């Protein structure tokens, strides 16, 4: 029978492993996400045209750097798994016990390294897509649209179409992030709480 701490650790690791799958799991195409990004990158605003162009340059540079970091960090993570296999907190630790000898085989180490690389890159790419590309980009441009509408309202040049534009933007933003980000964040936070509880129990036992 597994102890309470082992059950907590197993549930936490399983939750962390399922999270990347849920982030990338789609039952249909991302039509709303494409509409949001098209609206952002192809909309023209007279007041903020130059500002949006500068912001887009910085944002594209940031997104390229983030995408490059996904593969670099995932590769480094897989190398550490090759050198230090069967560490607590890794998915492979559930399959790699001290008595089965998996941690000593080159094939097993390579398999675990590839497994951890795939899980890590799925989590990074999926999380980056929703948290960085959609959420961060959408919030930035929603803030710009609100700022533009407020400025026009103060000078008496606001129109109802400007308010409707902000409303549509907000609805698109909510539709893009509500289903994927909220569910995944709830599972991820629960997994982190379980791992924190496991670490606390271990500290009290030591």
Coordinates of C-alpha atoms in Angstrom, one line a residue:
X1 CA 0.0 0.0 0.0
X2 CA 1.3 3.4 -0.9
X3 CA 1.7 6.0 1.8
X4 CA -0.2 9.3 2.0
X5 CA 2.8 11.3 0.8
X6 CA 3.4 8.9 -2.2
X7 CA -0.3 9.2 -3.2
X8 CA 0.0 13.0 -3.0
X9 CA 3.2 13.0 -5.1
X10 CA 1.7 10.7 -7.6
X11 CA -1.5 12.8 -8.0
X12 CA 0.6 16.0 -8.3
X13 CA 2.9 14.6 -11.0
X14 CA 0.0 13.1 -12.9
X15 CA -1.8 16.4 -12.8
X16 CA 1.2 18.3 -14.1
X17 CA 1.6 15.7 -16.9
X18 CA -2.1 16.0 -17.9
X19 CA -1.9 19.8 -17.9
X20 CA 0.1 20.1 -21.2
X21 CA -2.3 17.7 -22.9
X22 CA -5.3 19.7 -21.9
X23 CA -3.7 22.9 -23.1
X24 CA -3.1 21.5 -26.5
X25 CA -6.3 19.4 -26.7
X26 CA -8.9 20.9 -29.1
X27 CA -12.1 19.4 -30.3
X28 CA -12.5 22.1 -33.1
X29 CA -10.5 24.7 -34.9
X30 CA -9.5 27.9 -33.2
X31 CA -11.8 30.2 -35.3
X32 CA -12.3 32.7 -32.5
X33 CA -8.5 32.9 -31.8
X34 CA -7.8 33.6 -35.5
X35 CA -10.5 36.3 -35.5
X36 CA -8.9 38.0 -32.4
X37 CA -5.4 37.9 -33.9
X38 CA -6.6 39.2 -37.3
X39 CA -8.5 42.0 -35.5
X40 CA -5.4 43.0 -33.6
X41 CA -2.8 42.9 -36.4
X42 CA -5.0 44.2 -39.3
X43 CA -7.0 46.9 -37.5
X44 CA -6.0 50.5 -38.3
X45 CA -6.4 53.2 -35.7
X46 CA -5.6 56.8 -36.6
X47 CA -4.6 58.0 -33.2
X48 CA -2.4 55.1 -32.3
X49 CA -1.0 53.9 -35.6
X50 CA 2.6 54.8 -34.9
X51 CA 2.4 53.6 -31.3
X52 CA 0.8 50.3 -32.4
X53 CA 3.6 49.8 -35.0
X54 CA 6.3 50.2 -32.3
X55 CA 4.4 48.0 -29.9
X56 CA 4.0 45.3 -32.6
X57 CA 7.8 45.3 -33.3
X58 CA 8.6 44.9 -29.6
X59 CA 5.9 42.2 -29.3
X60 CA 7.1 40.2 -32.3
X61 CA 10.7 40.3 -30.9
X62 CA 9.4 39.1 -27.5
X63 CA 7.4 36.3 -29.1
X64 CA 10.4 35.2 -31.1
X65 CA 12.6 35.1 -28.0
X66 CA 9.9 33.2 -26.1
X67 CA 9.6 30.6 -28.9
X68 CA 13.4 30.1 -29.0
X69 CA 13.5 29.7 -25.2
X70 CA 10.9 26.9 -25.4
X71 CA 13.3 24.6 -27.2
X72 CA 16.4 25.7 -25.4
X73 CA 14.9 25.1 -21.9
X74 CA 13.3 21.8 -23.0
X75 CA 16.6 20.6 -24.4
X76 CA 18.5 21.5 -21.2
X77 CA 15.7 19.8 -19.2
X78 CA 16.1 16.6 -21.1
X79 CA 19.9 16.6 -20.7
X80 CA 19.5 17.0 -16.9
X81 CA 17.1 14.1 -17.0
X82 CA 19.7 12.0 -18.8
X83 CA 22.4 12.9 -16.2
X84 CA 20.1 12.8 -13.1
X85 CA 17.3 10.4 -13.9
X86 CA 14.5 9.3 -11.5
X87 CA 14.4 12.6 -9.6
X88 CA 11.2 13.3 -7.5
X89 CA 9.0 15.6 -9.4
X90 CA 9.7 14.1 -12.8
X91 CA 7.1 12.0 -14.7
X92 CA 9.7 9.3 -15.1
X93 CA 10.1 9.0 -11.3
X94 CA 6.8 7.0 -11.2
X95 CA 8.3 4.4 -13.6
X96 CA 11.8 4.4 -12.3
X97 CA 12.1 2.7 -8.9
X98 CA 15.3 1.9 -7.1
X99 CA 14.8 -1.9 -7.5
X100 CA 14.0 -2.1 -11.2
X101 CA 17.3 -0.8 -12.5
X102 CA 15.9 1.5 -15.1
X103 CA 18.0 4.4 -13.9
X104 CA 21.2 2.5 -15.0
X105 CA 20.2 1.7 -18.6
X106 CA 21.2 4.1 -21.4
X107 CA 18.0 3.2 -23.4
X108 CA 15.8 3.9 -20.4
X109 CA 17.5 7.2 -19.7
X110 CA 17.1 8.2 -23.4
X111 CA 13.4 7.2 -23.3
X112 CA 12.8 9.2 -20.1
X113 CA 14.7 12.2 -21.5
X114 CA 12.6 12.2 -24.7
X115 CA 9.4 11.8 -22.6
X116 CA 10.3 14.7 -20.4
X117 CA 11.3 16.8 -23.4
X118 CA 7.9 16.2 -25.1
X119 CA 5.9 16.9 -22.0
X120 CA 7.9 20.1 -21.3
X121 CA 7.7 21.4 -24.9
X122 CA 4.0 20.7 -25.1
X123 CA 3.4 22.6 -21.9
X124 CA 5.6 25.5 -22.9
X125 CA 4.2 25.8 -26.4
X126 CA 0.6 25.5 -25.3
X127 CA 1.0 27.7 -22.3
X128 CA 2.9 30.3 -24.4
X129 CA 0.3 30.3 -27.1
X130 CA -2.6 31.0 -24.7
X131 CA -0.8 33.1 -22.0
X132 CA 1.6 35.1 -24.2
X133 CA 0.1 35.2 -27.7
X134 CA -3.6 35.4 -26.9
X135 CA -3.9 36.7 -23.3
X136 CA -1.0 39.1 -23.1
X137 CA -1.4 40.4 -26.7
X138 CA -5.2 40.7 -26.3
X139 CA -4.9 42.5 -22.9
X140 CA -2.4 45.0 -24.3
X141 CA -4.5 45.9 -27.3
X142 CA -7.7 46.0 -25.3
X143 CA -6.0 48.5 -23.0
X144 CA -5.0 50.6 -26.1
X145 CA -8.6 50.5 -27.4
X146 CA -10.0 51.6 -24.1
X147 CA -7.5 54.4 -23.8
X148 CA -8.3 55.6 -27.3
X149 CA -12.1 55.6 -26.6
X150 CA -11.5 57.5 -23.3
X151 CA -9.4 60.1 -25.1
X152 CA -12.0 60.6 -27.7
X153 CA -14.8 60.8 -25.1
X154 CA -13.0 63.5 -23.2
X155 CA -12.6 65.7 -26.3
X156 CA -16.2 65.0 -27.3
X157 CA -15.3 63.0 -30.4
X158 CA -16.4 59.6 -29.3
X159 CA -19.0 57.6 -31.2
X160 CA -21.1 54.6 -30.4
X161 CA -19.1 52.5 -32.9
X162 CA -16.0 53.0 -30.8
X163 CA -17.7 51.7 -27.7
X164 CA -19.0 48.7 -29.7
X165 CA -15.5 48.1 -30.9
X166 CA -14.2 47.8 -27.3
X167 CA -17.1 45.5 -26.5
X168 CA -16.5 43.2 -29.4
X169 CA -12.8 43.1 -28.5
X170 CA -13.5 42.2 -24.9
X171 CA -15.9 39.4 -25.9
X172 CA -13.4 37.9 -28.3
X173 CA -10.7 38.0 -25.6
X174 CA -13.0 36.2 -23.1
X175 CA -14.0 33.6 -25.7
X176 CA -10.3 32.9 -26.5
X177 CA -9.2 32.4 -22.9
X178 CA -12.2 31.2 -20.9
X179 CA -12.2 27.5 -21.8
X180 CA -8.6 26.7 -22.1
X181 CA -6.8 28.9 -19.6
X182 CA -9.2 28.8 -16.7
X183 CA -9.5 25.0 -16.6
X184 CA -5.7 24.4 -17.1
X185 CA -4.8 27.0 -14.5
X186 CA -7.1 25.3 -12.0
X187 CA -5.5 21.9 -12.6
X188 CA -2.0 23.4 -12.5
X189 CA -2.6 25.3 -9.2
X190 CA -4.1 22.1 -7.6
X191 CA -1.0 20.1 -8.7
X192 CA 1.3 22.7 -7.3
X193 CA -0.6 22.7 -4.0
X194 CA -0.3 18.9 -3.8
X195 CA 3.5 19.1 -4.5
X196 CA 3.8 21.8 -1.8
X197 CA 1.9 19.6 0.6
X198 CA 4.2 16.7 -0.2
X199 CA 7.3 18.9 0.4
X200 CA 5.8 20.1 3.7
X201 CA 5.2 16.6 5.0
X202 CA 8.7 15.5 4.0
X203 CA 10.2 18.5 5.9
X204 CA 8.1 17.7 9.0
X205 CA 9.2 14.0 8.9
X206 CA 12.9 14.9 8.5

